Tab-separated table of C-alpha atoms and ligand atoms in Angstrom:
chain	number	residue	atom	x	y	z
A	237	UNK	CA	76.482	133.478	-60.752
A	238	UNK	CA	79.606	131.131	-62.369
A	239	UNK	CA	78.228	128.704	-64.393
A	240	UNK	CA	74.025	129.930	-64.668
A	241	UNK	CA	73.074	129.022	-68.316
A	242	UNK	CA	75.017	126.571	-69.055
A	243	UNK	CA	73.911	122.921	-68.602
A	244	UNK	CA	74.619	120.985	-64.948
A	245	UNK	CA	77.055	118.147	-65.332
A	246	UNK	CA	75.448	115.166	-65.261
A	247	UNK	CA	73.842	113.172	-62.320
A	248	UNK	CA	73.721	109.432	-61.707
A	249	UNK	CA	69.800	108.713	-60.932
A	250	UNK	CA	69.297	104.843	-59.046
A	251	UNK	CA	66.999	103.570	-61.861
A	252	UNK	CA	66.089	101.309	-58.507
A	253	UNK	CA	64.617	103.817	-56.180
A	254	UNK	CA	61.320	101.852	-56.587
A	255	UNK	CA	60.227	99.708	-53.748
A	256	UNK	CA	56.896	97.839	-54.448
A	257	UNK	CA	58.841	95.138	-57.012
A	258	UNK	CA	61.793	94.845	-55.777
A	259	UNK	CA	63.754	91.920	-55.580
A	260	UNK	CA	60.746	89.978	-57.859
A	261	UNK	CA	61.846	87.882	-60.976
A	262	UNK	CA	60.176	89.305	-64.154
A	263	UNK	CA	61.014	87.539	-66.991
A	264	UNK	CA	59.396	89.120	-70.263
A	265	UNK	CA	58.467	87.441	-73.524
A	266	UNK	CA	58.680	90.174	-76.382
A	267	UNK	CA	56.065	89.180	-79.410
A	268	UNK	CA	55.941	90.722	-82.695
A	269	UNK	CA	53.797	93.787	-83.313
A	270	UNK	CA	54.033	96.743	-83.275
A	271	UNK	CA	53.407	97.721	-79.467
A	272	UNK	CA	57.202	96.123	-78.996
A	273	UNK	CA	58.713	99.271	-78.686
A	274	UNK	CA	56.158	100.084	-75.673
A	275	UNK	CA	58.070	96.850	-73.939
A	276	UNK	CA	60.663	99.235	-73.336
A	277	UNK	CA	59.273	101.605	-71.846
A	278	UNK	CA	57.566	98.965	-69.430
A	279	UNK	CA	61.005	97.448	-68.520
A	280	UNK	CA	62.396	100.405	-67.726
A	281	UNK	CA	59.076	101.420	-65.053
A	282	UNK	CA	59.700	97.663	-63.856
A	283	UNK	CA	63.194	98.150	-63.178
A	284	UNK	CA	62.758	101.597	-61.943
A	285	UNK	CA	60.194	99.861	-59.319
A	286	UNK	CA	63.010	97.531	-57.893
A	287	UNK	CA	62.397	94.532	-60.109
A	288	UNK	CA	65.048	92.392	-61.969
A	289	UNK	CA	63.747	91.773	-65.312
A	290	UNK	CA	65.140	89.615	-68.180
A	291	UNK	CA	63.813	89.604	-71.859
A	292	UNK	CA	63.527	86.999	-74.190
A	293	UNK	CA	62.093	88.000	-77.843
A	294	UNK	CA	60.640	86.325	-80.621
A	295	UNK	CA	62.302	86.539	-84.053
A	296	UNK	CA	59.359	88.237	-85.211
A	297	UNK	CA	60.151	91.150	-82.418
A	298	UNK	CA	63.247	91.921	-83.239
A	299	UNK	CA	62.066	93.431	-86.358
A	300	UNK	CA	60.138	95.632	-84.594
A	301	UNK	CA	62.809	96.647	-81.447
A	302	UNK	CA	66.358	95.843	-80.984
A	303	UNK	CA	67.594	93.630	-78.048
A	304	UNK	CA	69.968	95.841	-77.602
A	305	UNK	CA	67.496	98.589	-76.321
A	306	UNK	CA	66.091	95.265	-73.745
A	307	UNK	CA	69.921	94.584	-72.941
A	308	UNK	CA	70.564	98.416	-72.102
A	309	UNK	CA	67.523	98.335	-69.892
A	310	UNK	CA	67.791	95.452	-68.344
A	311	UNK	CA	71.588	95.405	-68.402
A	312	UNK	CA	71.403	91.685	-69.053
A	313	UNK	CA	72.152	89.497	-71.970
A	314	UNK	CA	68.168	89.091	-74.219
A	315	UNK	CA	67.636	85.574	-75.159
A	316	UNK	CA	66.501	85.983	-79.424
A	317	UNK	CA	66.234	82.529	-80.567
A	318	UNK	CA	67.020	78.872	-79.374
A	319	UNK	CA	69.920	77.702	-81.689
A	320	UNK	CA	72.411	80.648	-82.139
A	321	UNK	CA	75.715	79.157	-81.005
A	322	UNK	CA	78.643	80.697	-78.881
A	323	UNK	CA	81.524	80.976	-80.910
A	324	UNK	CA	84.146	79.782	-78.724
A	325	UNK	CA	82.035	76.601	-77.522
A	326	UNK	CA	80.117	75.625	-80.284
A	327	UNK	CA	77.068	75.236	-77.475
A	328	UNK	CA	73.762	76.757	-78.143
A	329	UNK	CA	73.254	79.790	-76.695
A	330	UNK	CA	69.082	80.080	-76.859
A	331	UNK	CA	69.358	76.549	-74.664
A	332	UNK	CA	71.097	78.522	-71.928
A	333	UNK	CA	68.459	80.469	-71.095
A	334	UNK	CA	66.005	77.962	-70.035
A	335	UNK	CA	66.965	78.128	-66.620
A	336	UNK	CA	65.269	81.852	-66.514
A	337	UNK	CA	61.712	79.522	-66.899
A	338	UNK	CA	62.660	78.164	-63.018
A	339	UNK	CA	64.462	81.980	-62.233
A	340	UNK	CA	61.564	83.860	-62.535
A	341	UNK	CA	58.837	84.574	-60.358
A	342	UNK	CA	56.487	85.658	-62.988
A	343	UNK	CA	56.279	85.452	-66.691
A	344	UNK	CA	54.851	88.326	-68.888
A	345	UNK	CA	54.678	88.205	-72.781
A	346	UNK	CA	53.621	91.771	-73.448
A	347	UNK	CA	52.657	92.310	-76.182
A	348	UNK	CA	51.456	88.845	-76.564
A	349	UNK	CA	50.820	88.457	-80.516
A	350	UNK	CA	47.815	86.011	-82.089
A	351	UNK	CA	50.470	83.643	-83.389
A	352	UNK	CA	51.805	83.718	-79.635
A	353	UNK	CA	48.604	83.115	-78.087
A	354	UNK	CA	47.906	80.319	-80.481
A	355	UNK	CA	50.812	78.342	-79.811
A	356	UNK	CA	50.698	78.734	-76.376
A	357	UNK	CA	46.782	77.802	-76.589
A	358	UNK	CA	48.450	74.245	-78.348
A	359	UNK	CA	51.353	73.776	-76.304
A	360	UNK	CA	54.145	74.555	-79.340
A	361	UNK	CA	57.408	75.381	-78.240
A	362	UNK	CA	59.176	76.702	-81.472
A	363	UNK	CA	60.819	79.738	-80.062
A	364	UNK	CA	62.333	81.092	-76.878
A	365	UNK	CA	59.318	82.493	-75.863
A	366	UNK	CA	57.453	79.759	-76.371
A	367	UNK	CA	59.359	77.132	-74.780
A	368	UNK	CA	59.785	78.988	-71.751
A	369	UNK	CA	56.234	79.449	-71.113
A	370	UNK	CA	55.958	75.888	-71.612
A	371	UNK	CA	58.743	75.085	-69.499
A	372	UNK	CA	57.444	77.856	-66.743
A	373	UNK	CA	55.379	76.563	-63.744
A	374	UNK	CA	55.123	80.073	-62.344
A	375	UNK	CA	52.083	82.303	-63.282
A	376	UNK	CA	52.511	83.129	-66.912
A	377	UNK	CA	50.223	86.562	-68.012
A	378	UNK	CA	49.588	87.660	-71.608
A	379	UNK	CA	48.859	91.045	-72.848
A	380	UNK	CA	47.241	90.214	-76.397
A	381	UNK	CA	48.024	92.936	-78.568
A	382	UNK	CA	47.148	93.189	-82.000
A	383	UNK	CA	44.503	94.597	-84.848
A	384	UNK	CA	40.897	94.713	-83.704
A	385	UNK	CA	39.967	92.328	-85.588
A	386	UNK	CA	42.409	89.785	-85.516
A	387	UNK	CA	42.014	90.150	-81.651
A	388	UNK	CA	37.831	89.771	-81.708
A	389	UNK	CA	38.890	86.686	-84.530
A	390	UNK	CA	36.653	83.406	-83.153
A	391	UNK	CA	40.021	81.677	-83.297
A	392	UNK	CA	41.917	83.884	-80.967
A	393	UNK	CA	39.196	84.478	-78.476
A	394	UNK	CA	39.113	80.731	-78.388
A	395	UNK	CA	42.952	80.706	-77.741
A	396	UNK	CA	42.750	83.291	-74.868
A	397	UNK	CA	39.783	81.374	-72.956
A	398	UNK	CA	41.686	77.776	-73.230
A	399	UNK	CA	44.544	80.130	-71.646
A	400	UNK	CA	42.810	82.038	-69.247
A	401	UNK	CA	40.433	78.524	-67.947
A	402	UNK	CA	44.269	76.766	-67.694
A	403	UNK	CA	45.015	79.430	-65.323
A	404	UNK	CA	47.022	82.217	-67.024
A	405	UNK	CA	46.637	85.633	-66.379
A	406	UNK	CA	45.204	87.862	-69.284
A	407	UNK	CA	45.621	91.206	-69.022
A	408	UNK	CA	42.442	92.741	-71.479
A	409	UNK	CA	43.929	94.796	-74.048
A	410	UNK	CA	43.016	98.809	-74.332
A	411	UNK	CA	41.274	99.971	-76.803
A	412	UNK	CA	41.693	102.557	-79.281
A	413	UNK	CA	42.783	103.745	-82.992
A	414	UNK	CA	45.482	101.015	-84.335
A	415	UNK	CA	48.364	101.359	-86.593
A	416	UNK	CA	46.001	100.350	-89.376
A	417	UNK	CA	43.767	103.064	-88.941
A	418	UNK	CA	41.616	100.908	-87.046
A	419	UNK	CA	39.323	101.462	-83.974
A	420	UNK	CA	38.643	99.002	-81.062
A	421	UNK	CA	40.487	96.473	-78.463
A	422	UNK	CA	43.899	95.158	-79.074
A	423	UNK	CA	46.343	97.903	-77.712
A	424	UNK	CA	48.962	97.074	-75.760
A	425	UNK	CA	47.790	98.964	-71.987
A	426	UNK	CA	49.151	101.200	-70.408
A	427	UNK	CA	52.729	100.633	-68.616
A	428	UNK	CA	50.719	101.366	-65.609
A	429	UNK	CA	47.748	99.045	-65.513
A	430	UNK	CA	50.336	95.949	-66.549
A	431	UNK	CA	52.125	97.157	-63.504
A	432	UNK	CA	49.257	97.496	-61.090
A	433	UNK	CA	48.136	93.479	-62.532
A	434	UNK	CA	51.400	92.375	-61.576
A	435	UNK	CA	51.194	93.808	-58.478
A	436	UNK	CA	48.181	92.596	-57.649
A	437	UNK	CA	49.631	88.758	-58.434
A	438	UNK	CA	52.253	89.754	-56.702
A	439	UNK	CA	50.683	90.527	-53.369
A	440	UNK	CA	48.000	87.398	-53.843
A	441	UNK	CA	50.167	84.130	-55.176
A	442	UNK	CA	51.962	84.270	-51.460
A	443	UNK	CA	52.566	80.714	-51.552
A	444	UNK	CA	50.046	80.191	-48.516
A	445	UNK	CA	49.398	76.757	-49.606
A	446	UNK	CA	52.945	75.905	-50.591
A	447	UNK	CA	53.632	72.336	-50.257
A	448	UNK	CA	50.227	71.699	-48.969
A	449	UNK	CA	48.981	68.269	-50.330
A	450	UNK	CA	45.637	68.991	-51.136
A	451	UNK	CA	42.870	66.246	-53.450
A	452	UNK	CA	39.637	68.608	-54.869
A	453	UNK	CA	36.922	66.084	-56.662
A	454	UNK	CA	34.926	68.385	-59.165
A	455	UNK	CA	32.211	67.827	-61.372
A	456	UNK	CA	28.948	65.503	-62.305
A	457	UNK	CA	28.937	61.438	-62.073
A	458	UNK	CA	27.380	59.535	-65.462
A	459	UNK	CA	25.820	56.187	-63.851
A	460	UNK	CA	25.153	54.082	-66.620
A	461	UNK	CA	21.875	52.788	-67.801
A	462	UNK	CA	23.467	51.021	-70.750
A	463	UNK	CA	26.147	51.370	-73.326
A	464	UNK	CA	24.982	54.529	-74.387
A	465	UNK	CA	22.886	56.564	-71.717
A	466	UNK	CA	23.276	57.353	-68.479
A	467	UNK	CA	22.039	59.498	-65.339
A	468	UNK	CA	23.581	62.423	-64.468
A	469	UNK	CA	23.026	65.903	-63.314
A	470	UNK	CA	23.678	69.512	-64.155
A	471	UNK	CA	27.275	70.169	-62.723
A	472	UNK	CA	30.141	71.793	-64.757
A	473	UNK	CA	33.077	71.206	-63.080
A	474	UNK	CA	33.642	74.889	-62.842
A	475	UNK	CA	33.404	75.582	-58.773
A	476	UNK	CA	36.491	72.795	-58.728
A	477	UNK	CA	38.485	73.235	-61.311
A	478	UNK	CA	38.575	77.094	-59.574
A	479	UNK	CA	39.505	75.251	-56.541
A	480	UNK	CA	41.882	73.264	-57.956
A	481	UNK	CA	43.348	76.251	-59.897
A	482	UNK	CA	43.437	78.437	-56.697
A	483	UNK	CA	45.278	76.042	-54.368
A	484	UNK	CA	48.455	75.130	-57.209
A	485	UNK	CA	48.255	79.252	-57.664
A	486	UNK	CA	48.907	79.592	-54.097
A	487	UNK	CA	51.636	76.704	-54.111
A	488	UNK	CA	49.517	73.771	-53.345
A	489	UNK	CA	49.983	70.403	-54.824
A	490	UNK	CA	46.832	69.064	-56.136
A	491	UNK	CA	45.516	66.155	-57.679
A	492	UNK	CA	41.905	66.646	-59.037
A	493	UNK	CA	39.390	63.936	-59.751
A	494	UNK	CA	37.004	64.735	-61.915
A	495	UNK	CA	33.755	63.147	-63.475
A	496	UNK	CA	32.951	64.300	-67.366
A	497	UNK	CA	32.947	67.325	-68.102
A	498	UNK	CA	34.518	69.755	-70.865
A	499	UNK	CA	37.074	71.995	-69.184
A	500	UNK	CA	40.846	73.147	-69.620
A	501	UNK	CA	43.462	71.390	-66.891
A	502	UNK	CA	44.723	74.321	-64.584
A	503	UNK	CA	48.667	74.586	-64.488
A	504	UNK	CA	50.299	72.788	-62.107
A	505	UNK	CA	47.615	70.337	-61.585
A	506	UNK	CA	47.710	66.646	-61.724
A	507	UNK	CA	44.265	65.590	-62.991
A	508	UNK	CA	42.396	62.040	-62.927
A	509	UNK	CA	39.373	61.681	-64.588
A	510	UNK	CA	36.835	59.222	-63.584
A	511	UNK	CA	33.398	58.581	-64.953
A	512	UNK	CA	30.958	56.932	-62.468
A	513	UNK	CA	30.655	57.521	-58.686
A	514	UNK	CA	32.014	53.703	-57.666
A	515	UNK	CA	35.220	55.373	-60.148
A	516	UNK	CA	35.915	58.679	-58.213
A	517	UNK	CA	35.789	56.558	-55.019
A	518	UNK	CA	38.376	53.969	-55.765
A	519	UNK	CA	40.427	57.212	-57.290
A	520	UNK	CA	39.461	59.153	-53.763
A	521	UNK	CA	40.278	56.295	-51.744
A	522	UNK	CA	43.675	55.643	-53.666
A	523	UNK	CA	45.585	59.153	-52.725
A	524	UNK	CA	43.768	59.939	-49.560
A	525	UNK	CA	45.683	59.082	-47.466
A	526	UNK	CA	48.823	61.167	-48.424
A	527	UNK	CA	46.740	64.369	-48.390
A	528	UNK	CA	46.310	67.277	-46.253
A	529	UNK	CA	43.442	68.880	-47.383
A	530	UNK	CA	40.275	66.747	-49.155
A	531	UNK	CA	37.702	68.772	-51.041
A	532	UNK	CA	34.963	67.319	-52.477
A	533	UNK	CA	33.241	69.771	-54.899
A	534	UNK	CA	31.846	67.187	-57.366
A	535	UNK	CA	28.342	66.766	-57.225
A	536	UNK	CA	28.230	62.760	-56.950
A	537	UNK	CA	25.329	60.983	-58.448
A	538	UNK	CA	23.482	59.703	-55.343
A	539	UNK	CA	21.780	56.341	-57.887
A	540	UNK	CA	22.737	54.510	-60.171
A	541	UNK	CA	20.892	52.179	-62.548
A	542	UNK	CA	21.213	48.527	-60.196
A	543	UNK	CA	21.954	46.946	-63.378
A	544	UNK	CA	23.511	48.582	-66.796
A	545	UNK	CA	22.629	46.970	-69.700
A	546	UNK	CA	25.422	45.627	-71.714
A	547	UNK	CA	23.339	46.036	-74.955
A	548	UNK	CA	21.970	49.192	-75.672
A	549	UNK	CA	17.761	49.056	-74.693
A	550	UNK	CA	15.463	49.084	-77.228
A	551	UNK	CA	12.183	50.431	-77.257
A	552	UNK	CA	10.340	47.317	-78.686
A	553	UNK	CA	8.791	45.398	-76.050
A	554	UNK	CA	8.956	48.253	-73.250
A	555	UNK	CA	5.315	48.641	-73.281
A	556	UNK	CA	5.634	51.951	-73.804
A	557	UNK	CA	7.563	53.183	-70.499
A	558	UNK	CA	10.537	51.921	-68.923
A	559	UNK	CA	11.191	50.986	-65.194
A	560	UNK	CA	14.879	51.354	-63.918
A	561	UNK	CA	15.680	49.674	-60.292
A	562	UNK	CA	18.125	52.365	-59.064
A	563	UNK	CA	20.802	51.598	-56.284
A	564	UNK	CA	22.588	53.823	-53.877
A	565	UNK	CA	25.993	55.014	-54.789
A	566	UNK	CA	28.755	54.797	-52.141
A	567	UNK	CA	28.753	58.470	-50.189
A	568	UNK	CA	32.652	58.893	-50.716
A	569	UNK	CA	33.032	61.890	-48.521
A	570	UNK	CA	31.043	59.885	-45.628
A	571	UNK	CA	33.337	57.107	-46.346
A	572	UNK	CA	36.402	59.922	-45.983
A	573	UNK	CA	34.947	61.625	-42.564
A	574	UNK	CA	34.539	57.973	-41.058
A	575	UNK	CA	37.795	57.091	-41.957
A	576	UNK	CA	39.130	60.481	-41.268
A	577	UNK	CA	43.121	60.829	-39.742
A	578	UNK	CA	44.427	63.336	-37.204
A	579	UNK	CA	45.453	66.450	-39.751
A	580	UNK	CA	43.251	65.738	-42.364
A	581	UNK	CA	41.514	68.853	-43.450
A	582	UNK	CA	37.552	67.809	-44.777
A	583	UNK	CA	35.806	70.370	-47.071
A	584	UNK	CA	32.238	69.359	-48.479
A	585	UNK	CA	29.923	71.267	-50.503
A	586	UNK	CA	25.660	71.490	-50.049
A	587	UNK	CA	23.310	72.235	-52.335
A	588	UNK	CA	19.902	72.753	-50.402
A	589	UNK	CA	16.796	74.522	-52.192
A	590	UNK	CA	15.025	75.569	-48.733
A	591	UNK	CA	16.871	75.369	-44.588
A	592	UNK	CA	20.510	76.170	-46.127
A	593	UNK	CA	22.431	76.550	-43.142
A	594	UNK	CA	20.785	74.551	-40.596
A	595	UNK	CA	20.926	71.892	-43.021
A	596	UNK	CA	24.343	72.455	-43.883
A	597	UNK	CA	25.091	72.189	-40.573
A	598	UNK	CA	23.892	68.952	-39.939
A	599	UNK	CA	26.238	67.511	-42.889
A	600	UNK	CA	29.169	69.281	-41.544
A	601	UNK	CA	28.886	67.096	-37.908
A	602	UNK	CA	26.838	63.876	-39.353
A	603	UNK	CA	29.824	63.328	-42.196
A	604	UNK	CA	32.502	64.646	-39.437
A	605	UNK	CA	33.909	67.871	-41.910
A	606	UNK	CA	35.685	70.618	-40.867
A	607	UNK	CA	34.393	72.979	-43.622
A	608	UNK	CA	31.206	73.109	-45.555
A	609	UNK	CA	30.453	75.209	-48.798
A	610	UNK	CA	26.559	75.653	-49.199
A	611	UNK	CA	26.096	76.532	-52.518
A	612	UNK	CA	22.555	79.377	-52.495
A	613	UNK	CA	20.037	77.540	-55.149
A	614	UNK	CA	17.818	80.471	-56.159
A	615	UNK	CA	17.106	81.827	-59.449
A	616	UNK	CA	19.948	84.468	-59.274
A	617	UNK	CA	22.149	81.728	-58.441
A	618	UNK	CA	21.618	79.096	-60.981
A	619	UNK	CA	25.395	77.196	-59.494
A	620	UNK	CA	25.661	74.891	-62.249
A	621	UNK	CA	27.472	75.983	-65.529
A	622	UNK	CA	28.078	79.707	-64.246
A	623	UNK	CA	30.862	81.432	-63.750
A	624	UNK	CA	29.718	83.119	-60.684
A	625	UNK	CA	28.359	81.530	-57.187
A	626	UNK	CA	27.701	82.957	-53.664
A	627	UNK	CA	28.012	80.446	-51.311
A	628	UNK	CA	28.189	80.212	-46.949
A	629	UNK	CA	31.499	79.243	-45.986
A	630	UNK	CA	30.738	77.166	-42.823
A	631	UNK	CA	33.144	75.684	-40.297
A	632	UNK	CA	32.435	74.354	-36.656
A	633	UNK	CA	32.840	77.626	-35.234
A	634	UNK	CA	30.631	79.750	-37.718
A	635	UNK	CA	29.492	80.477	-41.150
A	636	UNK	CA	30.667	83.632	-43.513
A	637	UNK	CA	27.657	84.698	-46.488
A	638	UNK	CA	29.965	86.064	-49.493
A	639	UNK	CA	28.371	87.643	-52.072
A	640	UNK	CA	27.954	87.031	-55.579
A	641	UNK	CA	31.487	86.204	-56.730
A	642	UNK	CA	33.561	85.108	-59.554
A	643	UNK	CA	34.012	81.225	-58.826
A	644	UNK	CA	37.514	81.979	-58.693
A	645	UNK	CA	37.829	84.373	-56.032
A	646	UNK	CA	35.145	82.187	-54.482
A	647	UNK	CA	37.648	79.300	-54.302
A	648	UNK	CA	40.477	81.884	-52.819
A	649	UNK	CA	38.290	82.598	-50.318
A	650	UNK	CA	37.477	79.185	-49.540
A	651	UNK	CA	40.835	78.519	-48.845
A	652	UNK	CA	41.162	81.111	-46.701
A	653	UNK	CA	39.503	79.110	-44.840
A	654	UNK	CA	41.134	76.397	-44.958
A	655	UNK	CA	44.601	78.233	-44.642
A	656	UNK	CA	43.706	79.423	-41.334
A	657	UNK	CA	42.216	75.809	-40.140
A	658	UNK	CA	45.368	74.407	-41.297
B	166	CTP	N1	29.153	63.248	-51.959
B	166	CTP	C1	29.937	62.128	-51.974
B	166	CTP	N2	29.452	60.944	-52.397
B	166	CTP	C2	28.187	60.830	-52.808
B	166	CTP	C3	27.346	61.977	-52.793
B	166	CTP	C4	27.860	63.163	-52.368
B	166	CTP	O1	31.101	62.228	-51.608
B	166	CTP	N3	27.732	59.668	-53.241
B	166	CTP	C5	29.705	64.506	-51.482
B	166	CTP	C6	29.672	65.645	-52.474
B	166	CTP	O2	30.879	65.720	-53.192
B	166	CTP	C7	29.470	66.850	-51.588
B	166	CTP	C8	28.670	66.312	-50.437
B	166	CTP	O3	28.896	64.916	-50.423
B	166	CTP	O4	30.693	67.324	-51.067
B	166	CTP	C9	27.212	66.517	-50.593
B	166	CTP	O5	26.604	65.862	-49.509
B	166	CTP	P1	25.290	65.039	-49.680
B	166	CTP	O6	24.827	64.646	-48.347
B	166	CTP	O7	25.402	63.967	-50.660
B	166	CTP	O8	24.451	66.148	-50.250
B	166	CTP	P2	23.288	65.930	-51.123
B	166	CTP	O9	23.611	65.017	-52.280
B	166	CTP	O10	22.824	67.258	-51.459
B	166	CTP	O11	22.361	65.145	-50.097
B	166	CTP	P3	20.848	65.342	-49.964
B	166	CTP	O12	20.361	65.042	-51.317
B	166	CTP	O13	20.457	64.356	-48.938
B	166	CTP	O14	20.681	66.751	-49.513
């Protein structure tokens, strides 16, 4: 047959025959190690899946891939650094790009290096990368790559849990043999598990909640007994600060009030911090009444010394013990239900040791809610400082048991809950 041996002319292929990213905004941060060149190969699967992708590249990177192999890909200008000027203009070109922070609906630095991670841990902005993860108020994910050991290094595990309890999304590295011969975590993964994360932010961050006005109250009251000691109880902060983290995920607009404790602000979330129960109230009280949804996770001292000292107590002349006159602190979300406006949404969480849900219950009508998390007090579920919870989700027209979740995924599906009240 004419023409059998020698090679077909060739055919055009649609790099965009991909479906399940199309039309989504990746913008990717290039780091330097020496994973790089696998960026390449990633852009090209994300654009092949439908996506448009830009790259922006550390100086560090480009000794390790050329934009040019990015701008082939991508067929888009790659932003390398912040101050190179156009010729003709005399403008800085790096500048230019910042708009790709509001562009994109996602941004991935892959590989994300330990100097990366540790600037974006501090908030520096000394590179393009940088200062458009800073600038970014989408989700921002990070796929640390580097040696084994500079990646199990105190000081970048540190970095990556400030990161991840802020609300970025960390993709764990693979692990395997390095370029330095050595063996653990710290590879750049696979094209296709980066992928399957981003599709999976993808399909939850719908923007459910966009716009929704929405106040979350998280962690312990200190009531003071005098300059120096107070009452207080075991709570973390962590069951709200997921909350709070969830809802500006899903588009929200939150404001969180929180008592003391020692956790990260999620992205995108205006927080007040308070220290006493009469503080969280006049905070509460003082935004109320522009929100949609109220959520009062903190777990609000229910006394308070009747009267602080304003010196610091001294043992001598105690007789041995010491009597404190406590008062009752105002119930803030009783004040809220009594108070409560057509289209307010009220969410209150329980803790009960024995009669959970019958208990519950009887908050939910007597404080006038229209949600109620009970949080299960048992041994397995010690609530306070974990990172896990199962709670009943109960509204007036039932209750859901979840199991023993991440406190994150319990928040999504607390607002669930909420989304379909709403
Ligand atoms: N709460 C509040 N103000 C307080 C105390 C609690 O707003 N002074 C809120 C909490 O944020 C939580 C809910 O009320 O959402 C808890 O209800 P509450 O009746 O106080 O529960 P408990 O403190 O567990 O009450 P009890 O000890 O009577 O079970």
């Amino acid at each position: 047959m004419a023409g059998e041996g020698r090679p077909r002319a060739a055919e055009r292929v649609s790099l965009s025959a991909g479906t399940h990213m199309r039309g989504k905004r990746i913008l990717l941060g290039v780091t330097g190690g020496i994973a790089a060149y696998k960026s390449a190969y990633l852009v090209r699967e994300l654009v092949r899946a439908g996506a448009d992708v830009r790259v922006v590249m550390t100086e560090a990177a480009t000794e390790f891939i050329a934009p040019l192999t990015f701008s082939a890909l991508t067929k888009q200008p790659v932003g390398t650094d912040l101050w190179s000027r156009d010729q003709a203009t005399g403008s800085a070109i790096g500048t230019r790009h910042i708009h790709l922070a509001t562009w994109c609906d996602c941004m991935l630095i892959a590989p994300a290096s330990a100097n990366t991670l540790a600037k974006l841990a501090h908030g520096l902005s000394d590179n393009l990368v940088t200062v458009l993860a800073l600038a970014c108020r989408k989700p921002v994910i990070v796929a640390p790559t580097m040696d084994a050991d500079m990646f199990l290094n105190e000081a970048t595990q540190h970095n990556i849990a400030v990161l991840r309890e802020r609300g970025f999304g960390v993709i764990p590295p693979a692990e395997g043999e390095h370029a330095s011969g050595l063996y653990g975590p710290g590879r750049l993964p696979e094209v296709e598990v980066i992928r399957a994360f981003l599709k999976k932010l993808f399909d939850r961050t719908a923007e459910d909640l966009r716009k929704v006005k929405m106040l979350v109250t998280a962690g312990p009251t200190h009531e003071p007994i005098d300059p120096v000691r107070y009452i207080s109880n075991r709570s973390s902060g962590k069951m709200g600060f997921a909350l709070a983290l969830a809802a500006a995920q899903r588009g929200a607009e939150v404001t969180l009030v929180t008592g003391p404790v020692s956790l990260e602000t999620p992205r995108n979330v205006k927080r007040i911090d308070v220290e006493t129960a009469e503080h969280m109230r006049a905070a509460v009280v003082k935004v109320a009444r522009q929100q949609r949804v109220i959520a009062m996770a903190a777990a609000v001292a229910d006394y308070a010394p009747a009267l602080p000292a304003d010196r610091k107590i001294k043992k001598d002349g105690q007789n041995g013990g010491l009597e404190l006159t406590l008062k009752s602190t105002p119930d803030i979300l009783g004040e809220l239900g009594r108070k409560k406006r057509k289209g307010t949404l009220l969410v209150g969480f329980a803790l009960e040791t024995n009669d959970g849900v019958s208990n519950a219950k009887e908050k939910l009508s007597k404080k006038n809610l229209d949600v109620i998390v009970l949080n299960a007090y048992t041994a397995q579920n010690p609530v306070f400082g974990s990172d896990r919870n199962t709670v009943t989700i109960i509204d007036r027209k039932g209750e859901e048991e979840l199991p023993s979740l991440e406190k994150i995924e319990v928040a999504n599906r607390i607002l669930n809950r909420i989304r379909k009240l709403l």
